Tab-separated table of C-alpha atoms and ligand atoms in Angstrom:
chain	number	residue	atom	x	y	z
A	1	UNK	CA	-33.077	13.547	48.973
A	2	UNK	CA	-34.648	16.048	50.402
A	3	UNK	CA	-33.298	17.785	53.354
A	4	UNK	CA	-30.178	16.708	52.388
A	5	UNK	CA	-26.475	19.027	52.631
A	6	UNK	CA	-23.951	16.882	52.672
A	7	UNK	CA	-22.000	18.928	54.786
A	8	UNK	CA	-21.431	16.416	57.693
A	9	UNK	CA	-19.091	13.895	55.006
A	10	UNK	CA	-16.392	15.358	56.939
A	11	UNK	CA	-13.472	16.558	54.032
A	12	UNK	CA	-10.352	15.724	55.862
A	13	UNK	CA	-9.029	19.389	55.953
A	14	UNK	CA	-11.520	20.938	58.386
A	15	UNK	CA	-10.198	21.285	61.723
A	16	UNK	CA	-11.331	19.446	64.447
A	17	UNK	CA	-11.573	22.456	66.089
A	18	UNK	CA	-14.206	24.150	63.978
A	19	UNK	CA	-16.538	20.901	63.965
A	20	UNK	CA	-16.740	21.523	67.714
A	21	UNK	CA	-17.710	25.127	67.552
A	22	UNK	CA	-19.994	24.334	64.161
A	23	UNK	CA	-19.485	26.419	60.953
A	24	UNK	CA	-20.084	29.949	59.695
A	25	UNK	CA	-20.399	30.479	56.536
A	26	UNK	CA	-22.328	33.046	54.350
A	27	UNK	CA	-22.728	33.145	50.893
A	28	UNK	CA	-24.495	35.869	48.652
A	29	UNK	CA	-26.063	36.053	44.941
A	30	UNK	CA	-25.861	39.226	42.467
A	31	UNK	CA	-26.701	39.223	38.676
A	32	UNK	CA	-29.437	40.688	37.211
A	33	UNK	CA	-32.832	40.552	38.104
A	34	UNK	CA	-35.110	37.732	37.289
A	35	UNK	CA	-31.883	35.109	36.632
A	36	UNK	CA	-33.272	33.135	39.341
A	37	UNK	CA	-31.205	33.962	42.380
A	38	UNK	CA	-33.675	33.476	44.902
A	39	UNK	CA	-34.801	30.032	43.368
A	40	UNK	CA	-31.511	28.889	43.489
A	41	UNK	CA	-30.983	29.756	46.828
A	42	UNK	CA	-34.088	27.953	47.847
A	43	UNK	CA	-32.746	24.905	46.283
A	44	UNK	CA	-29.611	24.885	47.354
A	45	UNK	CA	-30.632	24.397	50.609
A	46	UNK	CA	-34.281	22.942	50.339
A	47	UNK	CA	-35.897	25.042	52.516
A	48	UNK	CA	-38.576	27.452	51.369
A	49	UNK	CA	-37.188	30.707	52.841
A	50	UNK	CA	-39.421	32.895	51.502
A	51	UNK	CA	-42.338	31.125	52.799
A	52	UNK	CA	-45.599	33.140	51.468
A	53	UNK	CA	-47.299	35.150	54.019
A	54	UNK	CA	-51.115	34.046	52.292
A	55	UNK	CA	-50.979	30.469	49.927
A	56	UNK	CA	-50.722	32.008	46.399
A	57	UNK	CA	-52.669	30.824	43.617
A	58	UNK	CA	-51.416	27.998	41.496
A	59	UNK	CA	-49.905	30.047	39.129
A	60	UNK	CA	-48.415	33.103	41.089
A	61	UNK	CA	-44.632	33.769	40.503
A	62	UNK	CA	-42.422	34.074	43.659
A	63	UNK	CA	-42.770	37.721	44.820
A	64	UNK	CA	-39.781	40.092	42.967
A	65	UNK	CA	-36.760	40.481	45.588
A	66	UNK	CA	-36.859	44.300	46.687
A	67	UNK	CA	-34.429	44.414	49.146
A	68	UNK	CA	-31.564	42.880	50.250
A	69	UNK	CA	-32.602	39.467	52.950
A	70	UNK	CA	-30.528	38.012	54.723
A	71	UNK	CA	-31.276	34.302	55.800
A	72	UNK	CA	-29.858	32.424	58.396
A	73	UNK	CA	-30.369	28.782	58.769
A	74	UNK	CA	-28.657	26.407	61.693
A	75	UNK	CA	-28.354	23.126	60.044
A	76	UNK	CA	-27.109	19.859	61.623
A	77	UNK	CA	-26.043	16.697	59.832
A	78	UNK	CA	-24.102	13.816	61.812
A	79	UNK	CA	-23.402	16.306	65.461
A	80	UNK	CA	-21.967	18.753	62.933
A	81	UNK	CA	-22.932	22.514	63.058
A	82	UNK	CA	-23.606	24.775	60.125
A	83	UNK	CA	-24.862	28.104	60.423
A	84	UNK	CA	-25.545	29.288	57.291
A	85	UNK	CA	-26.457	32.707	55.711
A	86	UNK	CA	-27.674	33.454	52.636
A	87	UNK	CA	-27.629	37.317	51.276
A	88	UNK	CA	-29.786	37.880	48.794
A	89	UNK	CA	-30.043	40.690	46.855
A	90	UNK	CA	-32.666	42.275	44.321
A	91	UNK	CA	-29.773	43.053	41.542
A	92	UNK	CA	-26.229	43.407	41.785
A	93	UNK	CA	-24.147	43.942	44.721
A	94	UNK	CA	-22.316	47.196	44.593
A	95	UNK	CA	-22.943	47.299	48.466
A	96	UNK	CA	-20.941	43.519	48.859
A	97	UNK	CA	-19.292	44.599	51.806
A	98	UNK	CA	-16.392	43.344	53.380
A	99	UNK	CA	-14.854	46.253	54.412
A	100	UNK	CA	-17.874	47.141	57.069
A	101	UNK	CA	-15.894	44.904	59.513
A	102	UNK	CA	-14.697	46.788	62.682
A	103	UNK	CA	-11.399	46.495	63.137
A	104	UNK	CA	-10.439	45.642	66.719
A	105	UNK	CA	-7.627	43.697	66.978
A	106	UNK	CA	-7.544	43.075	71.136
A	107	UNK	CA	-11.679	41.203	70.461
A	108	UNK	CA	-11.086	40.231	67.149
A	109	UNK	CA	-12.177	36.466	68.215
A	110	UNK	CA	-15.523	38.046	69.583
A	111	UNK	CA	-16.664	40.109	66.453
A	112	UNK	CA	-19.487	38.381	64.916
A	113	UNK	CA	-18.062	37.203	61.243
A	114	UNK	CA	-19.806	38.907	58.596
A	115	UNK	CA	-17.692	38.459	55.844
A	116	UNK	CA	-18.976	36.965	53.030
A	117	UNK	CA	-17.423	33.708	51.912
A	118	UNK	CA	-18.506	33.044	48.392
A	119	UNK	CA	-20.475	35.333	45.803
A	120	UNK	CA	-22.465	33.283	43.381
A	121	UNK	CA	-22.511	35.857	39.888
A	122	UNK	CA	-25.866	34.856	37.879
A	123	UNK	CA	-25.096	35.500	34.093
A	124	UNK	CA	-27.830	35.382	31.785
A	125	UNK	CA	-28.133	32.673	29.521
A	126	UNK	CA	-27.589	34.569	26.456
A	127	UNK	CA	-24.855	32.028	24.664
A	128	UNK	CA	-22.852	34.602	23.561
A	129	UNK	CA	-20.344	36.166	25.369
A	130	UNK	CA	-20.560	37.988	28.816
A	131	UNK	CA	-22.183	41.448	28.957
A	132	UNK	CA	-19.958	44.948	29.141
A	133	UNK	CA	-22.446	44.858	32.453
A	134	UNK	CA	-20.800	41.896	33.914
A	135	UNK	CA	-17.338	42.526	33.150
A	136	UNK	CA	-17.534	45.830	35.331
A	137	UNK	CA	-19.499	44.191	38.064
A	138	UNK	CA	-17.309	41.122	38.373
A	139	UNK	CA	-14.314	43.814	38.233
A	140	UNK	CA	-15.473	45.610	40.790
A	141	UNK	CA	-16.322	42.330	42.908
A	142	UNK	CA	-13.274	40.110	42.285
A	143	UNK	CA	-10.516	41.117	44.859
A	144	UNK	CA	-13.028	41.583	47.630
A	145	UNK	CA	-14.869	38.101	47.498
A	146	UNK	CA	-14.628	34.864	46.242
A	147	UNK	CA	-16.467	34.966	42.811
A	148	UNK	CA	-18.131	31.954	41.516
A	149	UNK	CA	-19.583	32.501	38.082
A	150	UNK	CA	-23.131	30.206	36.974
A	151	UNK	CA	-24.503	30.651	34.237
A	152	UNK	CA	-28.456	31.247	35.525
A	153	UNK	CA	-31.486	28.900	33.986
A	154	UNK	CA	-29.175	26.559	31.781
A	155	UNK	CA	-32.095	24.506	30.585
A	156	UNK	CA	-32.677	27.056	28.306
A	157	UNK	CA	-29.660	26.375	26.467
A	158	UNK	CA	-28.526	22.997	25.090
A	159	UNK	CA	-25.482	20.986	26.251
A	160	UNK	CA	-23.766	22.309	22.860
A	161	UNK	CA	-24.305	25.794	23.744
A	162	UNK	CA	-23.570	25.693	27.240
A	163	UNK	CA	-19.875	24.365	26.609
A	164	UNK	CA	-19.323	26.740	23.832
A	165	UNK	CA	-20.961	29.600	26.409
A	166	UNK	CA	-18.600	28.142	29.494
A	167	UNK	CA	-15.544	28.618	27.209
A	168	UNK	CA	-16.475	32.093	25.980
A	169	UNK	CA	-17.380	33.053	29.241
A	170	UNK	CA	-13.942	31.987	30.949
A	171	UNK	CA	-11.961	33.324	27.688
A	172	UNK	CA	-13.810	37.078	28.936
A	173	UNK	CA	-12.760	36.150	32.146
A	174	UNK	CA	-9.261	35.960	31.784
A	175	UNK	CA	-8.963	38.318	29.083
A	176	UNK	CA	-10.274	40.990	31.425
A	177	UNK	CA	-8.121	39.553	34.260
A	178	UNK	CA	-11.283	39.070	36.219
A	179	UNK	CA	-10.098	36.511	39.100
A	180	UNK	CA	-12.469	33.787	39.864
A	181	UNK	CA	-12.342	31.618	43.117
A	182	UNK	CA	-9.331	28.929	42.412
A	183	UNK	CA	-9.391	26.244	44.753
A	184	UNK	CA	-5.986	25.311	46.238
A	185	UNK	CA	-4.021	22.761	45.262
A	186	UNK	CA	-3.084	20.189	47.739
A	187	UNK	CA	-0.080	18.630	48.008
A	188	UNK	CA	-1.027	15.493	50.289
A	189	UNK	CA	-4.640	14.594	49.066
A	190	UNK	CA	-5.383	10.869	48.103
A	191	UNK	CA	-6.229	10.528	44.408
A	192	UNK	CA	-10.105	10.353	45.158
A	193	UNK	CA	-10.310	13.850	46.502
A	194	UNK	CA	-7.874	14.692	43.878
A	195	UNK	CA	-10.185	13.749	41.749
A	196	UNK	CA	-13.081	15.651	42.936
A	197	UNK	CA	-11.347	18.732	42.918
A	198	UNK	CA	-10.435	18.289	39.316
A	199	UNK	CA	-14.193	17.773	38.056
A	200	UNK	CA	-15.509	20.261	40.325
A	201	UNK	CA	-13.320	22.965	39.059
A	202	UNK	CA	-14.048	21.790	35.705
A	203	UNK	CA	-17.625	22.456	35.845
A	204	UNK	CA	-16.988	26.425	36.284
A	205	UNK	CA	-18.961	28.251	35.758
A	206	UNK	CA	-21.617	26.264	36.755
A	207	UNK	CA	-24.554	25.576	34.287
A	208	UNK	CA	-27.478	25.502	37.219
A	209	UNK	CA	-31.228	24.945	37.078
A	210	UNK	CA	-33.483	26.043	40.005
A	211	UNK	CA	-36.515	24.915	41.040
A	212	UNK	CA	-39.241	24.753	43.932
A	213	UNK	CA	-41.167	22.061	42.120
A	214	UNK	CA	-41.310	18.241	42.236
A	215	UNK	CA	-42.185	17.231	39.263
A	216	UNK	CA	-42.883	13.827	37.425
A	217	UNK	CA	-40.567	12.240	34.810
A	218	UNK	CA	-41.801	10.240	32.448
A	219	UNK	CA	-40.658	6.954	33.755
A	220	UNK	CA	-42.809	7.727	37.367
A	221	UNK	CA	-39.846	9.054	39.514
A	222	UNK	CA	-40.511	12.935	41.204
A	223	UNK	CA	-37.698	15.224	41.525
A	224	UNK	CA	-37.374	18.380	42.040
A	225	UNK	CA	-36.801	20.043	37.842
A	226	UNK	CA	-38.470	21.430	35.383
A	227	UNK	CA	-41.142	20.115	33.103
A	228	UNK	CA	-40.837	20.671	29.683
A	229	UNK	CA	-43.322	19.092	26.975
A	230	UNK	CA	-40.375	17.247	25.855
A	231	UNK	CA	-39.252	16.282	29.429
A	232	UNK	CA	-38.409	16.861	32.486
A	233	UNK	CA	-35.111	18.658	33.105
A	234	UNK	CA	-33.823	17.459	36.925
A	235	UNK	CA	-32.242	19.942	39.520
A	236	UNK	CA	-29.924	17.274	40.648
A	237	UNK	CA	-28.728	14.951	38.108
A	238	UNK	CA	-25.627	16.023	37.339
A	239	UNK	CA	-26.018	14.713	33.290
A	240	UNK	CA	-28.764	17.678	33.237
A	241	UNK	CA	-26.969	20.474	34.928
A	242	UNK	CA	-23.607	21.217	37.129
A	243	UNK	CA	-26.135	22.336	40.245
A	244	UNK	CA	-24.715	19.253	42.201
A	245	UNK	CA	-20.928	20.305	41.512
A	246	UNK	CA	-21.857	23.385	42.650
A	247	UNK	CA	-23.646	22.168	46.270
A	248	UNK	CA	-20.358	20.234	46.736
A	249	UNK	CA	-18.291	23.061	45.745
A	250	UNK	CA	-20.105	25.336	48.283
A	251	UNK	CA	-21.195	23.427	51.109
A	252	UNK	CA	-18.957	20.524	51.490
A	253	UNK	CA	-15.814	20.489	49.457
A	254	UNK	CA	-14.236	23.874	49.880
A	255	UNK	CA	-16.445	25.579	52.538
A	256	UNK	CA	-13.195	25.701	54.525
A	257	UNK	CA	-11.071	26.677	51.568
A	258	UNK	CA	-13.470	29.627	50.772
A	259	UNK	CA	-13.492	30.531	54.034
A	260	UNK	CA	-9.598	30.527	54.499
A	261	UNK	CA	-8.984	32.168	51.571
A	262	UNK	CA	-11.711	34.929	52.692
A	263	UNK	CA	-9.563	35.507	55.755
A	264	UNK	CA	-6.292	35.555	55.221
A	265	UNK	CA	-6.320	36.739	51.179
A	266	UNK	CA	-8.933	38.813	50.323
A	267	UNK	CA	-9.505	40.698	54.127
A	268	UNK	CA	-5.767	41.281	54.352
A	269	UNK	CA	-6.350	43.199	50.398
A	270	UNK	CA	-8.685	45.060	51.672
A	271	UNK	CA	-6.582	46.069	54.848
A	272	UNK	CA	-3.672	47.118	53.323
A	273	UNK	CA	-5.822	48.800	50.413
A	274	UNK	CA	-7.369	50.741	52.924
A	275	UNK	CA	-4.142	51.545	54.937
A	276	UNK	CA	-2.703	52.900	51.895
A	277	UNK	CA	-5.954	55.079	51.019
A	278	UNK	CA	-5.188	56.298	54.213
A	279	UNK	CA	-1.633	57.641	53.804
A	280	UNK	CA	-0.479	54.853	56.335
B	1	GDP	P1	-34.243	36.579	40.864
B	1	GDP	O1	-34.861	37.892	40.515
B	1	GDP	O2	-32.876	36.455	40.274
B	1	GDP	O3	-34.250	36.278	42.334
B	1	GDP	O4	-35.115	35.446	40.148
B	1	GDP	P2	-36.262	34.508	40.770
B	1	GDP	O5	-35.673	33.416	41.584
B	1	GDP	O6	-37.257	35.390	41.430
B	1	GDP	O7	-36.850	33.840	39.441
B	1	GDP	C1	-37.364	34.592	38.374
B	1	GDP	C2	-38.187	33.703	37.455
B	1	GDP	O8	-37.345	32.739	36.820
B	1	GDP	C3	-39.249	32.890	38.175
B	1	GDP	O9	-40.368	32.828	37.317
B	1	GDP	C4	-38.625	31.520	38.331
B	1	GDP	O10	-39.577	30.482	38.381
B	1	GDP	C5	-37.807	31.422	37.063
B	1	GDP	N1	-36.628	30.561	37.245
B	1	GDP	C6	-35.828	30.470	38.352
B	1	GDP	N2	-34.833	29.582	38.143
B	1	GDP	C7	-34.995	29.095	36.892
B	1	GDP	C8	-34.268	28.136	36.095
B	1	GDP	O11	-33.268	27.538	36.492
B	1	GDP	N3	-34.742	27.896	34.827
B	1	GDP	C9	-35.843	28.533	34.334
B	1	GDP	N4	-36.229	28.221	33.093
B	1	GDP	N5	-36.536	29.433	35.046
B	1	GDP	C10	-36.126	29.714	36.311
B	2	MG	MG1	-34.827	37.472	43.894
């Protein structure tokens, strides 16, 4: 379990071509602080990477994010190459920054890829509807990344009010015409990758539950969750939370989609948005 991507189950899409040269991909977090971005990002990809400099005390919280960290990681599962980033920021990411790419069309192979691929949006568990503070943010956010709305520490709602919260949420969404990442449909897929598609887009936004923790369920096994006094509430069983939809989502089903859609939709916005500005 631990240790474990999943990137290497090779989705039939990705080029042969990248597998040689390994993968780039960077993904960020924004939402308030304290939603448990940097948790998340920690298990996501089961690394501490905020190691502490001196062991803490039993009881001491991770240290607040201050500033924004960037985290690179080279993973390898099966001879196939990931290098991953992670941005993480202390709050929300007015700075998200794909436009800070230089422009140089004769090297453009050579210019180290910075973009970010996916933006994970952290809203609070609240179970009503999402905040005035949200809509703005994921306004300002939507045509210039790929926005994946969660819906931070879901076991502190119950199934019930996470589905009614999901639909609420998505109803804001659209009503504001807030555009969230779609993946594409396929035309030639066999009906098992179909399928995953469908369930994986039906999870959104994801209902995710972080932890650093193994802890012990009642019938002996350790995972890594959260222990309540009434239970244990497991990171990645997908009957307790979507955190497992969302792993595939990221890192194995549509890292290449993201990624394409990155390049060709969302930079080429920004291009001619900034052409324009420009009087071109
Ligand atoms: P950030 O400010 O968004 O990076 O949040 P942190 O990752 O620093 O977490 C803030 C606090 O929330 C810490 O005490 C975490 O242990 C706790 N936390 C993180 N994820 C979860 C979760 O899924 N559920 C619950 N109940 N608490 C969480
Ligand atoms: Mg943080």
């Amino acid at each position: 379990l631990m240790g474990y991507v999943g990137f290497a189950n090779l989705p039939n899409q990705v080029h042969r071509k990248s597998v040689r040269k390994g993968f780039q991909f960077t993904a960020m977090v924004v939402g308030e602080s304290g939603l448990g971005k940097s948790t998340l990002i920690n298990t996501l990809f089961n690394t501490p990477l905020y190691p502490p400099k001196e062991p803490l005390p039993p009881s001491t919280e991770r240290p607040k994010t201050v500033a924004i960290e960037s985290i690179g990681a080279d993973i390898e599962e099966n001879g196939v190459r990931l290098h991953l980033t992670v941005v993480d920021t202390p709050g929300f990411g007015d700075f998200v920054n794909n436009d800070d790419r230089h422009e140089n069309r004769v090297n453009r192979q050579k210019i180290v890829d910075n973009r970010v691929h996916a933006c994970l949006y952290f809203i609070q568990p609240t179970g009503h509807s999402l905040k005035q503070l949200d809509i703005e943010f994921m306004r300002r956010l939507h045509t210039r990344v790929n926005l994946i709305p969660v819906i931070a520490k879901a076991d502190t709602l119950t199934d019930e009010e996470i589905a009614d919260f999901k639909a609420r949420i998505l109803a804001d969404i659209a009503h504001h015409n807030i555009h969230i990442f779609q993946a594409p449909s396929y035309e030639n897929e066999d009906e098992e990758t179909l399928a995953e598609a469908e369930e994986i887009a039906s999870k959104i936004p994801f209902a995710v539950v972080g932890s650093d923790h193994v802890v012990e369920t009642s019938d002996g096994r350790h995972v890594r969750g959260r222990a309540y006094p009434w239970g244990v509430i497991e990171v990645d069983n997908e009957e307790h939370c979507d955190f497992v939809k969302l792993r595939q989502m990221l890192v194995r089903t549509y890292m290449e989609e993201l990624r394409e859609y990155t390049n060709d939709v969302l930079y080429e916005n920004w291009r001619s948005e900034k052409l324009l500005s420009m009087g071109v």
